[in-house]
CSV table of C-alpha atoms in Angstrom, one decimal:
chain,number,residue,atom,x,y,z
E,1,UNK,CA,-118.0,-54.0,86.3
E,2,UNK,CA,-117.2,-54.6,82.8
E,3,UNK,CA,-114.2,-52.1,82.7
E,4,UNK,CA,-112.1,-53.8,85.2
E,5,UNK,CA,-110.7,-56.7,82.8
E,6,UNK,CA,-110.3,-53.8,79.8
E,7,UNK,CA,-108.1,-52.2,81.9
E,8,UNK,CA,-106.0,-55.4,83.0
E,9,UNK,CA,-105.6,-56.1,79.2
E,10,UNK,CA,-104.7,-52.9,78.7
E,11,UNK,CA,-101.9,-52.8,81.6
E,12,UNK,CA,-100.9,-56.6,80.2
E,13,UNK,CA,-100.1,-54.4,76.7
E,14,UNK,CA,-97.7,-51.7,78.0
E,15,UNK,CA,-94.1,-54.5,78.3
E,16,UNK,CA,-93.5,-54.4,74.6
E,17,UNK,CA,-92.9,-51.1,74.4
E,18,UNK,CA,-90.2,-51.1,77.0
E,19,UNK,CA,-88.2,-53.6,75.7
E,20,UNK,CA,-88.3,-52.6,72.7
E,21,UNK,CA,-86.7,-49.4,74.0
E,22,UNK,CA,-84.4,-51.0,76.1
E,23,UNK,CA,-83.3,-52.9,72.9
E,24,UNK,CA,-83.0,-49.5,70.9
E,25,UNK,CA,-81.0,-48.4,73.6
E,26,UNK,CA,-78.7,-51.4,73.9
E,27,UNK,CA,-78.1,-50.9,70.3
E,28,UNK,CA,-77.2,-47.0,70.2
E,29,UNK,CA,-74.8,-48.0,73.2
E,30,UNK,CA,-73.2,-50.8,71.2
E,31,UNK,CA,-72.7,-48.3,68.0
E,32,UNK,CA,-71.4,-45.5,70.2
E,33,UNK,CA,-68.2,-48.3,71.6
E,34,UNK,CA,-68.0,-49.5,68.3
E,35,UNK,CA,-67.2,-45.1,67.1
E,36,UNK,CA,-64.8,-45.4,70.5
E,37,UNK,CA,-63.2,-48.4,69.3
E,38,UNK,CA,-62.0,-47.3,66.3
E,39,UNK,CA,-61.3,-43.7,67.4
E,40,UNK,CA,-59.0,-45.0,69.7
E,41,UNK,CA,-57.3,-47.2,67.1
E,42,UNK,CA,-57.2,-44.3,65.0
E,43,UNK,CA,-55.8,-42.0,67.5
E,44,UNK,CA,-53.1,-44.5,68.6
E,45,UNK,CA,-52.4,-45.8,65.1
E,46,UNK,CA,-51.7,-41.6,64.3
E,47,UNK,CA,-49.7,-41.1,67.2
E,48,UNK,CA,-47.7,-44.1,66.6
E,49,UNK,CA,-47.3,-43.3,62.5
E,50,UNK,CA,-46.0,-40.0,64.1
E,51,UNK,CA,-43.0,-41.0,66.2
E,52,UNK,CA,-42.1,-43.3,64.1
E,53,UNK,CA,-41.2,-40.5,61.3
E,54,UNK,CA,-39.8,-39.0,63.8
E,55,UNK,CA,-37.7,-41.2,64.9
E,56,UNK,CA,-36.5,-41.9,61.4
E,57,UNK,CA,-36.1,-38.5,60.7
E,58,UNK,CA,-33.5,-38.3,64.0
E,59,UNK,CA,-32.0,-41.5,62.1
E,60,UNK,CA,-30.9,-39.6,59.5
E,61,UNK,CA,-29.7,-36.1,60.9
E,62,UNK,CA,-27.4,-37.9,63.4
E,63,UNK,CA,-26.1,-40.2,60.8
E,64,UNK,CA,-25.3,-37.0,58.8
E,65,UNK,CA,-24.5,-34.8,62.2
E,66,UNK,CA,-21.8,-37.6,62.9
E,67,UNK,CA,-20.3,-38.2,59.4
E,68,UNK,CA,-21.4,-41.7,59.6
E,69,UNK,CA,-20.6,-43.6,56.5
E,70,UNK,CA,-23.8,-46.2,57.6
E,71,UNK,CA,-26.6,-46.5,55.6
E,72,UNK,CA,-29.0,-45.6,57.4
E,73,UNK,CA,-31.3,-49.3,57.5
E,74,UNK,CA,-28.1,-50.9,59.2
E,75,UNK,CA,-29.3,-48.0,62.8
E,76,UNK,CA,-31.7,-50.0,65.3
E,77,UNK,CA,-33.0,-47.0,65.4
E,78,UNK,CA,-34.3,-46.3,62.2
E,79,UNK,CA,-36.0,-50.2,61.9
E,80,UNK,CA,-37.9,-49.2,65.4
E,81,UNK,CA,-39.3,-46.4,63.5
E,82,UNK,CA,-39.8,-48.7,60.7
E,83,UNK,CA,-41.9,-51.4,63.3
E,84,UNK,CA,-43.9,-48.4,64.7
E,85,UNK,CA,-44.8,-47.4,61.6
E,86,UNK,CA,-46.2,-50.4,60.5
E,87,UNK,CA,-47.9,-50.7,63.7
E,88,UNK,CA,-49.6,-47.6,63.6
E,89,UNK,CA,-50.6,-48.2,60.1
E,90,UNK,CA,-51.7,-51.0,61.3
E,91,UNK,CA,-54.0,-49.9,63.9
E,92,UNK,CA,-55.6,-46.8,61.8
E,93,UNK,CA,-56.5,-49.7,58.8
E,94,UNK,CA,-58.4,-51.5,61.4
E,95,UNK,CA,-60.1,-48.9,62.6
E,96,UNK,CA,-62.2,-48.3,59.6
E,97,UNK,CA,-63.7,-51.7,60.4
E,98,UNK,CA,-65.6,-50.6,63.4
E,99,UNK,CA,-65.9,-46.4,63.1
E,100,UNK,CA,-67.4,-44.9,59.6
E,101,UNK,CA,-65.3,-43.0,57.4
E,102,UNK,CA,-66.3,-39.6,58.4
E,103,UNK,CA,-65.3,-40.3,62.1
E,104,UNK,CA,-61.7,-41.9,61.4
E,105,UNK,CA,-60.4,-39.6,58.4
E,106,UNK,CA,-60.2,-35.9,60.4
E,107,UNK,CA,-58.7,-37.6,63.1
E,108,UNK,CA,-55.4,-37.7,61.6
E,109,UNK,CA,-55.2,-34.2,63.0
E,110,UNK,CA,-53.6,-36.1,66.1
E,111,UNK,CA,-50.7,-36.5,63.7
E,112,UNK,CA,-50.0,-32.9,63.6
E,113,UNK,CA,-50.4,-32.1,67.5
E,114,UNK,CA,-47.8,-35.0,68.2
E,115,UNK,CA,-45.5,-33.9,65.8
E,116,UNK,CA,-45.6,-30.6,67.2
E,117,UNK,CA,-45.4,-31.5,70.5
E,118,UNK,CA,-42.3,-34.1,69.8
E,119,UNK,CA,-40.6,-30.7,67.9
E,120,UNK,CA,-41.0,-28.7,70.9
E,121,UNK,CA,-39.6,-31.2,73.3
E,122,UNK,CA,-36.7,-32.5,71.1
E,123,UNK,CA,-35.7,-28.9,70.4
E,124,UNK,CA,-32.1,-28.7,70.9
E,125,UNK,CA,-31.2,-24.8,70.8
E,126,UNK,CA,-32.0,-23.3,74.5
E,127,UNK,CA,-34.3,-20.3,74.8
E,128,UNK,CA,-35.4,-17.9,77.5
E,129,UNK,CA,-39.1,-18.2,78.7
E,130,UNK,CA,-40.2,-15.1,76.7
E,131,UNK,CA,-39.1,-15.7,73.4
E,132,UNK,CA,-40.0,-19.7,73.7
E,133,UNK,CA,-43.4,-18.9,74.1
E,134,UNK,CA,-43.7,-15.8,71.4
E,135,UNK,CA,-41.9,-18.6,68.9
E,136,UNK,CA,-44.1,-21.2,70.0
E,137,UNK,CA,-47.6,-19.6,71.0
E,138,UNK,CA,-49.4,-20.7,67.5
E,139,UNK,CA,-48.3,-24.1,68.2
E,140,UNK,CA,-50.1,-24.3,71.5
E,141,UNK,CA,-52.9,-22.5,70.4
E,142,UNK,CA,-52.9,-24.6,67.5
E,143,UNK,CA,-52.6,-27.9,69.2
E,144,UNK,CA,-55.5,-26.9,72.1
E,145,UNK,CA,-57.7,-25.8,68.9
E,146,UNK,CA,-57.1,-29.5,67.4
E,147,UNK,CA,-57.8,-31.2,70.6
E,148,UNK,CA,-61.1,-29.4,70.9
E,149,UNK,CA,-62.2,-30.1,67.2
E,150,UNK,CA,-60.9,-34.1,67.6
E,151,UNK,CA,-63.6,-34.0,71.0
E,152,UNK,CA,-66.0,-32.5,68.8
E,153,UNK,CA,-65.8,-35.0,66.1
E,154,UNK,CA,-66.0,-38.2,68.3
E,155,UNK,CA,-68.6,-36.7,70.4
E,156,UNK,CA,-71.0,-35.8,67.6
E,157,UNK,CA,-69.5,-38.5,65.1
E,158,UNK,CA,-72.4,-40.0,62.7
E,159,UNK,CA,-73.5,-43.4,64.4
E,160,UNK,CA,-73.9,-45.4,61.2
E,161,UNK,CA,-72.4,-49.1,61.8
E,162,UNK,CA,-73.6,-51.2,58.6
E,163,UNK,CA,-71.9,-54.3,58.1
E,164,UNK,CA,-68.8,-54.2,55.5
E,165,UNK,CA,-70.7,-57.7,53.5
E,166,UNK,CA,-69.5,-58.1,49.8
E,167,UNK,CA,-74.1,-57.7,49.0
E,168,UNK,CA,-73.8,-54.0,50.8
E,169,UNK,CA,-70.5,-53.1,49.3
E,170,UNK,CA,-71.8,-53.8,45.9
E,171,UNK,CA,-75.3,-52.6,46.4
E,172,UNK,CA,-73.6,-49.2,47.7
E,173,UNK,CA,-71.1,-49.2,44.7
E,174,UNK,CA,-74.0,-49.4,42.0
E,175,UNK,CA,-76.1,-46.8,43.6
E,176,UNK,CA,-77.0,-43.3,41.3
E,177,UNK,CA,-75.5,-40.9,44.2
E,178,UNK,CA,-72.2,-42.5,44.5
E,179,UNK,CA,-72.2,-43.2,40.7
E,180,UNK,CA,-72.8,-39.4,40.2
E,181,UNK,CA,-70.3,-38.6,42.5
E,182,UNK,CA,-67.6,-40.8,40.2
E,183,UNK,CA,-68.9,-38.9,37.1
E,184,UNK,CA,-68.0,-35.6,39.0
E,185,UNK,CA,-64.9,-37.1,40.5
E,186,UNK,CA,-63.6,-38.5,37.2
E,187,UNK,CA,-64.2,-35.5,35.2
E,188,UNK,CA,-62.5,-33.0,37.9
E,189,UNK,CA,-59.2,-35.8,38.0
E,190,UNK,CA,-59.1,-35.2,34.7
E,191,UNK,CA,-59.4,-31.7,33.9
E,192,UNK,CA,-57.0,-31.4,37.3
E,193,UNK,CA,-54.4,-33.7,35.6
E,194,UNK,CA,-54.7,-31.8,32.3
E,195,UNK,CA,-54.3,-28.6,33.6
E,196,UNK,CA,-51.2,-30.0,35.7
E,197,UNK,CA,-49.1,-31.7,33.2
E,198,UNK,CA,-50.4,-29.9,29.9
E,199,UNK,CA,-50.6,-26.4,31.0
E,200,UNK,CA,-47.8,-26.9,33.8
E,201,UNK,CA,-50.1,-25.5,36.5
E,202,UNK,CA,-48.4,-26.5,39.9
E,203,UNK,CA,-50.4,-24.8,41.9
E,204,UNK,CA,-50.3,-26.6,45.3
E,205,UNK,CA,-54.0,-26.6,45.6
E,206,UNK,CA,-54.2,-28.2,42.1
E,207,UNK,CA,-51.7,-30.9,43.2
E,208,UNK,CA,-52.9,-31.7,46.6
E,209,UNK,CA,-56.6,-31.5,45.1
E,210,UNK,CA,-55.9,-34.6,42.6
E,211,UNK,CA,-54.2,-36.0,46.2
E,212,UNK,CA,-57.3,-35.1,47.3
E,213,UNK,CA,-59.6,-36.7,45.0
E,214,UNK,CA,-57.4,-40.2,45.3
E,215,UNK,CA,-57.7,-39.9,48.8
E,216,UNK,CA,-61.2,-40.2,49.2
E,217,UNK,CA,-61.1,-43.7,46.6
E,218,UNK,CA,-58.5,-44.7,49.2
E,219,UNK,CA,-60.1,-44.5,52.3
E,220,UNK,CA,-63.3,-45.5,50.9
E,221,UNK,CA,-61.6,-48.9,49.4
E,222,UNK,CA,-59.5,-49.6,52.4
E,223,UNK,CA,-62.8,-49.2,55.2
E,224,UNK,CA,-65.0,-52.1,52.9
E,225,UNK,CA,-61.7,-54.2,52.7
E,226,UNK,CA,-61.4,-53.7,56.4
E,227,UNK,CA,-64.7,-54.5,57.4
E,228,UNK,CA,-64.8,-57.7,55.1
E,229,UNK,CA,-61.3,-59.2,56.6
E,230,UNK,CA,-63.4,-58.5,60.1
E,231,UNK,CA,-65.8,-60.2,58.8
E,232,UNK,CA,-63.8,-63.0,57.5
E,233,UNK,CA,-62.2,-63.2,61.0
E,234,UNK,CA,-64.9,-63.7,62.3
E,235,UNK,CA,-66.7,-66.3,61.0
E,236,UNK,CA,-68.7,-64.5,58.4
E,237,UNK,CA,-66.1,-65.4,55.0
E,238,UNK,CA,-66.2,-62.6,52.4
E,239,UNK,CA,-63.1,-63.2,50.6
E,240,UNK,CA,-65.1,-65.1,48.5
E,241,UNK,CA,-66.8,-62.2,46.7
E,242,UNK,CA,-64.5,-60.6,44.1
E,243,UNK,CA,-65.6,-57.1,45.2
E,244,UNK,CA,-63.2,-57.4,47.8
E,245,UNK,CA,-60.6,-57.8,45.1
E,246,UNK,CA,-61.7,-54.7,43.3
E,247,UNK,CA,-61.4,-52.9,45.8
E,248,UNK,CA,-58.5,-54.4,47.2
E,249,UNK,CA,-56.9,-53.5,43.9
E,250,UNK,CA,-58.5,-49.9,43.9
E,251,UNK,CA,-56.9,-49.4,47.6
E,252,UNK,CA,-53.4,-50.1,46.3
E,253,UNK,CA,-53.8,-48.5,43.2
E,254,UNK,CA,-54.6,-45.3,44.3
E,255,UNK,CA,-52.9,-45.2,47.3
E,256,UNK,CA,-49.4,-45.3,44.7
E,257,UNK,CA,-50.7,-42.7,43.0
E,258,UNK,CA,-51.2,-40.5,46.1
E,259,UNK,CA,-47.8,-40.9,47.1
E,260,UNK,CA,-45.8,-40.1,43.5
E,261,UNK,CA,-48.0,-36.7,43.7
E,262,UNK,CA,-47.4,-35.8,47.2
E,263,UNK,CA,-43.1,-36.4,46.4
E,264,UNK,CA,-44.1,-34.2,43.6
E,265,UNK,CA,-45.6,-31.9,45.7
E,266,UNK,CA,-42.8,-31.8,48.6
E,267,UNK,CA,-40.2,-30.6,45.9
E,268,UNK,CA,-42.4,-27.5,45.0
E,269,UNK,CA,-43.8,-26.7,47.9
E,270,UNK,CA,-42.7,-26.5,51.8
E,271,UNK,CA,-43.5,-29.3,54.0
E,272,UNK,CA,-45.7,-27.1,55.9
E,273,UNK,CA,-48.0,-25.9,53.7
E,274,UNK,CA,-48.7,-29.5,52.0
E,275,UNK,CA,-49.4,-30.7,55.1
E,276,UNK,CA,-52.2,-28.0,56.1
E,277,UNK,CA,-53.5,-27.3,52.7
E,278,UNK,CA,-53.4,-31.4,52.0
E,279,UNK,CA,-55.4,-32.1,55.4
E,280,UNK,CA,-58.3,-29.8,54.8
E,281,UNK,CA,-58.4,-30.7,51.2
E,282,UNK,CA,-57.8,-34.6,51.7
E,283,UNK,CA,-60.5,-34.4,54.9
E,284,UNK,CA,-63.4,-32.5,53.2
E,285,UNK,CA,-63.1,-34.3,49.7
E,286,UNK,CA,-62.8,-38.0,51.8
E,287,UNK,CA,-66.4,-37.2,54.1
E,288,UNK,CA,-68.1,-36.2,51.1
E,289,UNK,CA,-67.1,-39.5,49.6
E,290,UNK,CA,-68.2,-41.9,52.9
E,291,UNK,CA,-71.3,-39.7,53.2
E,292,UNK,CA,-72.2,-40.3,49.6
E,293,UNK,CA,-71.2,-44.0,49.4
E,294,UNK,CA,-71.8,-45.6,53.0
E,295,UNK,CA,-74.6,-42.5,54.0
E,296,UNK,CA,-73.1,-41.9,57.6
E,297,UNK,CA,-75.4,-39.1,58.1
E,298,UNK,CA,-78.2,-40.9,57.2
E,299,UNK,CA,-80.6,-40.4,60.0
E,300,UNK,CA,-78.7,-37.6,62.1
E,301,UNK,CA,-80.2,-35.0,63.3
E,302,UNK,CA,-79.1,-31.3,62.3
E,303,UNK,CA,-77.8,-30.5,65.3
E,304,UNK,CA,-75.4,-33.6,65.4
E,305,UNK,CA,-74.5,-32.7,61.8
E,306,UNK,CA,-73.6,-28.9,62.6
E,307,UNK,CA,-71.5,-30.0,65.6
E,308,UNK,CA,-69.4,-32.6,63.7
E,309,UNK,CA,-69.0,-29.6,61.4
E,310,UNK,CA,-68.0,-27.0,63.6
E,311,UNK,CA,-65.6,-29.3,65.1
E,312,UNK,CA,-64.1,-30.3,61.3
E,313,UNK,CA,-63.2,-26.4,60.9
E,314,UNK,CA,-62.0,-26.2,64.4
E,315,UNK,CA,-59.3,-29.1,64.1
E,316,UNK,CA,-58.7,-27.2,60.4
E,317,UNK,CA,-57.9,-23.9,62.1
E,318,UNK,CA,-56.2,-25.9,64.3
E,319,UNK,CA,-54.0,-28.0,61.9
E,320,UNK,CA,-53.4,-24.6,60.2
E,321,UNK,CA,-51.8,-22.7,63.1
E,322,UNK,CA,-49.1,-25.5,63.9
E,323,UNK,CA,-48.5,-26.4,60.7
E,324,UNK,CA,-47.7,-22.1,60.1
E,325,UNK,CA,-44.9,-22.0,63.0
E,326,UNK,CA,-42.9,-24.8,61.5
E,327,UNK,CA,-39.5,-23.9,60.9
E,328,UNK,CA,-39.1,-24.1,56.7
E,329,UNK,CA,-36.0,-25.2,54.6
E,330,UNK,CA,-35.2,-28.1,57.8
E,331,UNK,CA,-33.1,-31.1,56.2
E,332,UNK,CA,-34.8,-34.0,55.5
E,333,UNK,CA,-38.2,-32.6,55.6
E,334,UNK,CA,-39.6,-34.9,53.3
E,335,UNK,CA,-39.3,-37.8,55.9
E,336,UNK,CA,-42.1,-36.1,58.4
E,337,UNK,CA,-43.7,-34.7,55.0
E,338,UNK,CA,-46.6,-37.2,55.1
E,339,UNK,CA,-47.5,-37.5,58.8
E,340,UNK,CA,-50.6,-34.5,58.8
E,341,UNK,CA,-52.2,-36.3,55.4
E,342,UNK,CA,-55.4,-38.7,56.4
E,343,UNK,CA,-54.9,-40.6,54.0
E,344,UNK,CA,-51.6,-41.8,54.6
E,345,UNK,CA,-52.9,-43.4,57.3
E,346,UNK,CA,-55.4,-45.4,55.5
E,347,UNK,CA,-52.9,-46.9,53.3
């Protein structure tokens, strides 16, 4: 007789539990639309970024096809590129507000596959079925390898969503991992930049390696001044903490420096090969850097990890394979240049 109300309270215990699932689920939902949120963002922003180079680049080689005496800023033409550029900047610096780092950096593969793509249908010499697709068949393999690896990475992405407040950003930028990795960092920049101007070592993988190493200060910068202006907008003001303004200034400052060694790069090296050898560089050093300093794979499991791995070296081999069939020595390379590096998106 005695067991019957034990066994009531014990039924009466069994609701927490649930919710509190329900709530964990609710939660892993609202972090897995926040990672398609900004993948989308980044993937538009990319594309975008991508015919807008394009477009300038057509700018300028029917300007010179025609003998126009215009400069070329007085084309509509070439200031619609301009506005879609800044759009699609636009949209890939606001998707570091709401994806980590790790997610949104590899995706500027997209970059790549819609150059490619816009190559392939703007082409204007005429050739049979046979010999299009022997010149072309590393582009498509290329491009379907880089579709798979971008599915890969937004499928198996790291589901870290902390908020971008000046307390984290600060108690992240004082912690003795990411202030080891700056010791490394720092020391490799310099014995990198020693090696480059005092010895005269242009090796591309030296150049693009100090690109590399920027990069990552970049993107890191430009997601915690993203996420604070979020912030900001929405009720939550952290333009009052001066870390935003350190890292405002970092952003800027390194993103300046990217850009005079990538134009030092392009008038060594082939368009090309910067832009495969700079995205693999520029997207391994930049993970290592969110994964140290906001820990997205804090928490993952293994098999998560090795998946968002496997599809990092997919969209590489990818990446690689268009970026091989490009045509070399085409005027006015240097204004498509910049569209396969991730972190020209970010700044």
């Amino acid at each position: 007789m005695d067991t019957a109300p034990g066994a009531g309270l014990q039924l009466q215990q069994l609701p927490p539990p649930s919710s509190a699932t329900s709530v964990s689920v609710s939660e892993g939902s609202f972090s897995y639309k926040e990672n398609l949120i900004g993948a989308l963002l980044a993937i538009f922003g990319h594309l975008v970024v991508s015919i807008a180079l394009n477009l300038q680049k057509y700018c300028h080689i029917r300007l010179a096809g025609a003998k126009d005496t215009r400069a070329y800023f007085k084309t509509k033409t070439w200031w619609l590129g301009l506005f879609l550029m800044l759009l699609g900047e636009l949209g890939v610096f606001a998707s570091y507000a709401f994806a980590p780092l790790s997610l949104i950096v590899p995706l500027s593969a997209v970059s790549v596959i819609a150059s490619a793509i816009i190559g392939i249908i703007f082409i204007k010499e005429k050739w049979k079925p046979k010999d299009f697709l022997r010149r072309y068949i590393l582009s498509f393999v290329g491009c379907g390898l880089a579709v798979v690896g971008t599915y890969l990475l937004v499928t198996f992405a790291p589901n870290s969503h902390e908020k971008m407040t000046g307390e984290n950003i600060t108690r992240h930028l004082v912690s003795w991992p990411f202030l080891l990795y700056m010791l490394v960092e720092i020391v490799l920049f310099c014995l990198l930049l020693y090696f480059y101007k005092e010895k005269n070592a242009n090796n591309i993988v030296v150049i693009l390696l100090l690109v590399a190493l920027l990069g990552s200060m970049t993107v890191v910068t430009v997601k915690a001044v993203a996420g604070m202006l979020v912030l900001s907008i929405q009720g939550n003001l952290q333009l009052d903490y001066p870390i935003f303004y350190v890292m405002f200034v970092c952003m800027v400052a390194t993103a300046v420096y990217q850009a005079a060694f990538l134009s030092q790069a392009s008038q060594i090296y082939d368009s090309s090969l910067i832009a495969s050898v700079g995205y693999i560089l520029s997207t391994t050093v930049a993970i290592t850097a969110g994964a140290i300093f906001y820990l997205d794979f804090v928490g993952e499991d293994v098999l998560h990890i090795c998946m968002f791995a496997l599809g990092c070296l997919i969209a590489f081999l990818g990446v690689f394979l268009i970026t091989r069939n490009r045509k070399k020595a085409v005027p006015f390379e240097p204004y498509i240049s910049m569209d396969a590096m991730p972190d020209e998106g970010a700044g």
